[in-house]
Amino acid sequence: HAESRSLSPPSLSFLFLPPFPQARFSYLHMKYMFFSWLAVFVGSWVVYVEYSSYSELCRGQACKNAICDKYRKGLIDGSACTSLCEKDTLYLGKCLSSKPNNQTKVGEQANLQDLVSLVLFVADYNKDGLISLPEARSMWALLQLNEFLLAVVLQDREHAPRLLGFCGDLYVMEKVPYAPLYGISLPWVVELWIPAGLRRSMDQWFTPSWPRKAKISIGLLELVEDVFHGTFGSFLMCDVSAADFGYNDRHDLKVMDARHIVPEATFQEAMRERRCNVDEDCLYGTDCRTSCDLTKHRCTPEVTRPNLAKACSSLKEYLLRGAPSDIQDELEKQLYACIALKGSAEQMEMEHSLILNNLKTLLWKKISHTKDS
């Protein structure tokens, strides 16, 4: 009876079930496991490379120890030294740059006497009318940093964050609450997986109201005015991307990263020394270009596109999206005329000034009576 029960149809049916679903499940499982491990391996490798680079170039504690050691020995001094080295109320957080040094030079047309007076005023942090040797050493180290020089030059302008203090070659700036200029900051791991088209759309989602965007844009246009033929010479904006700018609670534009705003004399000297075979070899930063002189195989010193054209390129989508219908066509026309500017601003100074003033006037006229402005 037991034997016949074991040979019953239900048992036979169970014993001879087709194996295909199980085999298919095993294949999909193995495929899933393979790609999961591959993703983990690639992700771990990228994280390791990034972390190794960050650890090597962004040694916050080591930098602090080196600065404070010089301060305690009386080699350097500055308004931030006490907070950094004695009170511990100033600490180094996120690393924003791995660039070790920037050599700077002021243009020949600069008012050097006024610049020297301004630098000495900043160097004399305790305002005793004297520049001590430690103060002088700190200021000399800081003047090798292009972004510090620009911060000093623009201190009386609203576009630069306030300089709060320094110690050796470390300087402290006020925090800009809203950055970048538009869009949203995402972890670099997430950035890798977002298509460029979707990223541009996302950037437009996270923006202020149009009147506030107009005020921020006017700030960028005024910055272009400030760095062109200013009191202390001309500067070239060699990266006018949203990541380099931010704004405050009043929607005033602020320079976030001035490393790419370089003195024109520095740019021209670098270009004269650069060998080239094609125009593409004559690129400085992200978008400061000159042409290649094929008779000498050297880059020419004159930039082919002015700051204003690059600023308008950066603002085009930002300003046109959501613009009031009654100025949409005129705004688009002026922006494209601005983007089309070629050659240095000196060669087209009248046209450059006309386009810049027209844009500012159009924007101010539209927002001057709004609460958002």
mmCIF file with all atom_site columns, N, CA and C in Angstrom, residues 3 12 17 23 35 50 80 83 87 108 117 142 151-152 159 186 194 205-206 215 239 261 330 340 344 346 348 370:
data_model
loop_
_atom_site.group_PDB
_atom_site.id
_atom_site.type_symbol
_atom_site.label_atom_id
_atom_site.label_alt_id
_atom_site.label_comp_id
_atom_site.label_asym_id
_atom_site.label_entity_id
_atom_site.label_seq_id
_atom_site.pdbx_PDB_ins_code
_atom_site.Cartn_x
_atom_site.Cartn_y
_atom_site.Cartn_z
_atom_site.occupancy
_atom_site.B_iso_or_equiv
_atom_site.pdbx_formal_charge
_atom_site.auth_seq_id
_atom_site.auth_comp_id
_atom_site.auth_asym_id
_atom_site.auth_atom_id
_atom_site.pdbx_PDB_model_num
ATOM 1  N N  . GLU A 1 3   ? 3.895  1.304   -1.051  1.00 0.00 ? 3   GLU A N  1
ATOM 2  C CA . GLU A 1 3   ? 4.638  1.347   -2.310  1.00 0.00 ? 3   GLU A CA 1
ATOM 3  C C  . GLU A 1 3   ? 3.773  1.904   -3.430  1.00 0.00 ? 3   GLU A C  1
ATOM 4  N N  . LEU A 1 12  ? 4.447  11.357  -9.145  1.00 0.00 ? 12  LEU A N  1
ATOM 5  C CA . LEU A 1 12  ? 5.123  11.324  -10.447 1.00 0.00 ? 12  LEU A CA 1
ATOM 6  C C  . LEU A 1 12  ? 5.140  12.702  -11.096 1.00 0.00 ? 12  LEU A C  1
ATOM 7  N N  . LEU A 1 17  ? 8.552  17.675  -12.985 1.00 0.00 ? 17  LEU A N  1
ATOM 8  C CA . LEU A 1 17  ? 8.305  19.073  -13.340 1.00 0.00 ? 17  LEU A CA 1
ATOM 9  C C  . LEU A 1 17  ? 9.426  19.587  -14.243 1.00 0.00 ? 17  LEU A C  1
ATOM 10 N N  . ALA A 1 23  ? 16.159 27.114  -14.135 1.00 0.00 ? 23  ALA A N  1
ATOM 11 C CA . ALA A 1 23  ? 17.371 27.461  -14.874 1.00 0.00 ? 23  ALA A CA 1
ATOM 12 C C  . ALA A 1 23  ? 17.358 28.934  -15.266 1.00 0.00 ? 23  ALA A C  1
ATOM 13 N N  . PHE A 1 35  ? 26.517 42.161  -12.495 1.00 0.00 ? 35  PHE A N  1
ATOM 14 C CA . PHE A 1 35  ? 26.470 43.605  -12.686 1.00 0.00 ? 35  PHE A CA 1
ATOM 15 C C  . PHE A 1 35  ? 26.490 44.363  -11.359 1.00 0.00 ? 35  PHE A C  1
ATOM 16 N N  . GLU A 1 50  ? 39.235 59.335  -6.003  1.00 0.00 ? 50  GLU A N  1
ATOM 17 C CA . GLU A 1 50  ? 38.855 60.677  -5.558  1.00 0.00 ? 50  GLU A CA 1
ATOM 18 C C  . GLU A 1 50  ? 39.335 60.950  -4.144  1.00 0.00 ? 50  GLU A C  1
ATOM 19 N N  . ALA A 1 80  ? 43.443 86.705  11.400  1.00 0.00 ? 80  ALA A N  1
ATOM 20 C CA . ALA A 1 80  ? 42.780 85.417  11.646  1.00 0.00 ? 80  ALA A CA 1
ATOM 21 C C  . ALA A 1 80  ? 43.649 84.450  12.434  1.00 0.00 ? 80  ALA A C  1
ATOM 22 N N  . SER A 1 83  ? 42.281 83.407  16.044  1.00 0.00 ? 83  SER A N  1
ATOM 23 C CA . SER A 1 83  ? 41.108 82.527  15.956  1.00 0.00 ? 83  SER A CA 1
ATOM 24 C C  . SER A 1 83  ? 41.497 81.132  15.499  1.00 0.00 ? 83  SER A C  1
ATOM 25 N N  . LYS A 1 87  ? 42.402 80.314  19.787  1.00 0.00 ? 87  LYS A N  1
ATOM 26 C CA . LYS A 1 87  ? 41.036 80.139  20.290  1.00 0.00 ? 87  LYS A CA 1
ATOM 27 C C  . LYS A 1 87  ? 40.312 78.947  19.668  1.00 0.00 ? 87  LYS A C  1
ATOM 28 N N  . GLU A 1 108 ? 49.750 96.646  -16.748 1.00 0.00 ? 108 GLU A N  1
ATOM 29 C CA . GLU A 1 108 ? 50.583 97.842  -16.859 1.00 0.00 ? 108 GLU A CA 1
ATOM 30 C C  . GLU A 1 108 ? 49.785 99.130  -16.676 1.00 0.00 ? 108 GLU A C  1
ATOM 31 N N  . SER A 1 117 ? 48.843 101.198 -1.665  1.00 0.00 ? 117 SER A N  1
ATOM 32 C CA . SER A 1 117 ? 48.199 101.759 -0.471  1.00 0.00 ? 117 SER A CA 1
ATOM 33 C C  . SER A 1 117 ? 47.098 100.839 0.035   1.00 0.00 ? 117 SER A C  1
ATOM 34 N N  . LEU A 1 142 ? 50.058 85.943  0.293   1.00 0.00 ? 142 LEU A N  1
ATOM 35 C CA . LEU A 1 142 ? 48.685 86.057  -0.209  1.00 0.00 ? 142 LEU A CA 1
ATOM 36 C C  . LEU A 1 142 ? 48.630 86.671  -1.602  1.00 0.00 ? 142 LEU A C  1
ATOM 37 N N  . ALA A 1 151 ? 40.011 89.869  -4.685  1.00 0.00 ? 151 ALA A N  1
ATOM 38 C CA . ALA A 1 151 ? 39.172 90.199  -3.532  1.00 0.00 ? 151 ALA A CA 1
ATOM 39 C C  . ALA A 1 151 ? 39.551 91.549  -2.946  1.00 0.00 ? 151 ALA A C  1
ATOM 40 N N  . VAL A 1 152 ? 40.840 91.851  -2.896  1.00 0.00 ? 152 VAL A N  1
ATOM 41 C CA . VAL A 1 152 ? 41.301 93.143  -2.392  1.00 0.00 ? 152 VAL A CA 1
ATOM 42 C C  . VAL A 1 152 ? 40.866 94.270  -3.331  1.00 0.00 ? 152 VAL A C  1
ATOM 43 N N  . HIS A 1 159 ? 30.058 92.891  -5.495  1.00 0.00 ? 159 HIS A N  1
ATOM 44 C CA . HIS A 1 159 ? 30.138 91.597  -6.158  1.00 0.00 ? 159 HIS A CA 1
ATOM 45 C C  . HIS A 1 159 ? 31.115 90.638  -5.493  1.00 0.00 ? 159 HIS A C  1
ATOM 46 N N  . LEU A 1 186 ? 24.942 68.824  -6.640  1.00 0.00 ? 186 LEU A N  1
ATOM 47 C CA . LEU A 1 186 ? 24.720 67.407  -6.383  1.00 0.00 ? 186 LEU A CA 1
ATOM 48 C C  . LEU A 1 186 ? 26.061 66.724  -6.127  1.00 0.00 ? 186 LEU A C  1
ATOM 49 N N  . ILE A 1 194 ? 23.611 61.400  -14.465 1.00 0.00 ? 194 ILE A N  1
ATOM 50 C CA . ILE A 1 194 ? 22.559 62.286  -14.982 1.00 0.00 ? 194 ILE A CA 1
ATOM 51 C C  . ILE A 1 194 ? 22.934 62.764  -16.380 1.00 0.00 ? 194 ILE A C  1
ATOM 52 N N  . TRP A 1 205 ? 15.091 74.384  -13.059 1.00 0.00 ? 205 TRP A N  1
ATOM 53 C CA . TRP A 1 205 ? 14.035 74.208  -12.065 1.00 0.00 ? 205 TRP A CA 1
ATOM 54 C C  . TRP A 1 205 ? 14.372 74.931  -10.763 1.00 0.00 ? 205 TRP A C  1
ATOM 55 N N  . PHE A 1 206 ? 15.632 74.913  -10.398 1.00 0.00 ? 206 PHE A N  1
ATOM 56 C CA . PHE A 1 206 ? 16.051 75.459  -9.107  1.00 0.00 ? 206 PHE A CA 1
ATOM 57 C C  . PHE A 1 206 ? 16.612 76.870  -9.283  1.00 0.00 ? 206 PHE A C  1
ATOM 58 N N  . LYS A 1 215 ? 17.890 90.688  -11.427 1.00 0.00 ? 215 LYS A N  1
ATOM 59 C CA . LYS A 1 215 ? 18.785 91.469  -10.563 1.00 0.00 ? 215 LYS A CA 1
ATOM 60 C C  . LYS A 1 215 ? 20.148 90.783  -10.432 1.00 0.00 ? 215 LYS A C  1
ATOM 61 N N  . ASP A 1 239 ? 36.469 81.619  -16.981 1.00 0.00 ? 239 ASP A N  1
ATOM 62 C CA . ASP A 1 239 ? 35.458 80.588  -16.742 1.00 0.00 ? 239 ASP A CA 1
ATOM 63 C C  . ASP A 1 239 ? 34.228 81.289  -16.173 1.00 0.00 ? 239 ASP A C  1
ATOM 64 N N  . ILE A 1 261 ? 39.491 84.387  -12.791 1.00 0.00 ? 261 ILE A N  1
ATOM 65 C CA . ILE A 1 261 ? 39.483 85.787  -13.220 1.00 0.00 ? 261 ILE A CA 1
ATOM 66 C C  . ILE A 1 261 ? 40.915 86.282  -13.081 1.00 0.00 ? 261 ILE A C  1
ATOM 67 N N  . GLU A 1 330 ? 12.870 91.357  -27.403 1.00 0.00 ? 330 GLU A N  1
ATOM 68 C CA . GLU A 1 330 ? 13.954 92.333  -27.315 1.00 0.00 ? 330 GLU A CA 1
ATOM 69 C C  . GLU A 1 330 ? 15.115 91.795  -26.480 1.00 0.00 ? 330 GLU A C  1
ATOM 70 N N  . ALA A 1 340 ? 27.472 87.439  -29.770 1.00 0.00 ? 340 ALA A N  1
ATOM 71 C CA . ALA A 1 340 ? 28.190 87.497  -31.049 1.00 0.00 ? 340 ALA A CA 1
ATOM 72 C C  . ALA A 1 340 ? 29.428 88.389  -31.012 1.00 0.00 ? 340 ALA A C  1
ATOM 73 N N  . SER A 1 344 ? 38.864 91.576  -28.644 1.00 0.00 ? 344 SER A N  1
ATOM 74 C CA . SER A 1 344 ? 38.997 92.118  -27.299 1.00 0.00 ? 344 SER A CA 1
ATOM 75 C C  . SER A 1 344 ? 38.072 93.306  -27.113 1.00 0.00 ? 344 SER A C  1
ATOM 76 N N  . GLU A 1 346 ? 38.806 96.105  -25.941 1.00 0.00 ? 346 GLU A N  1
ATOM 77 C CA . GLU A 1 346 ? 39.490 97.345  -26.322 1.00 0.00 ? 346 GLU A CA 1
ATOM 78 C C  . GLU A 1 346 ? 39.247 97.667  -27.789 1.00 0.00 ? 346 GLU A C  1
ATOM 79 N N  . MET A 1 348 ? 36.651 97.004  -29.535 1.00 0.00 ? 348 MET A N  1
ATOM 80 C CA . MET A 1 348 ? 35.258 97.327  -29.822 1.00 0.00 ? 348 MET A CA 1
ATOM 81 C C  . MET A 1 348 ? 34.621 98.000  -28.620 1.00 0.00 ? 348 MET A C  1
ATOM 82 N N  . THR A 1 370 ? 9.345  96.388  -8.870  1.00 0.00 ? 370 THR A N  1
ATOM 83 C CA . THR A 1 370 ? 8.850  95.146  -8.268  1.00 0.00 ? 370 THR A CA 1
ATOM 84 C C  . THR A 1 370 ? 9.488  94.949  -6.903  1.00 0.00 ? 370 THR A C  1
#
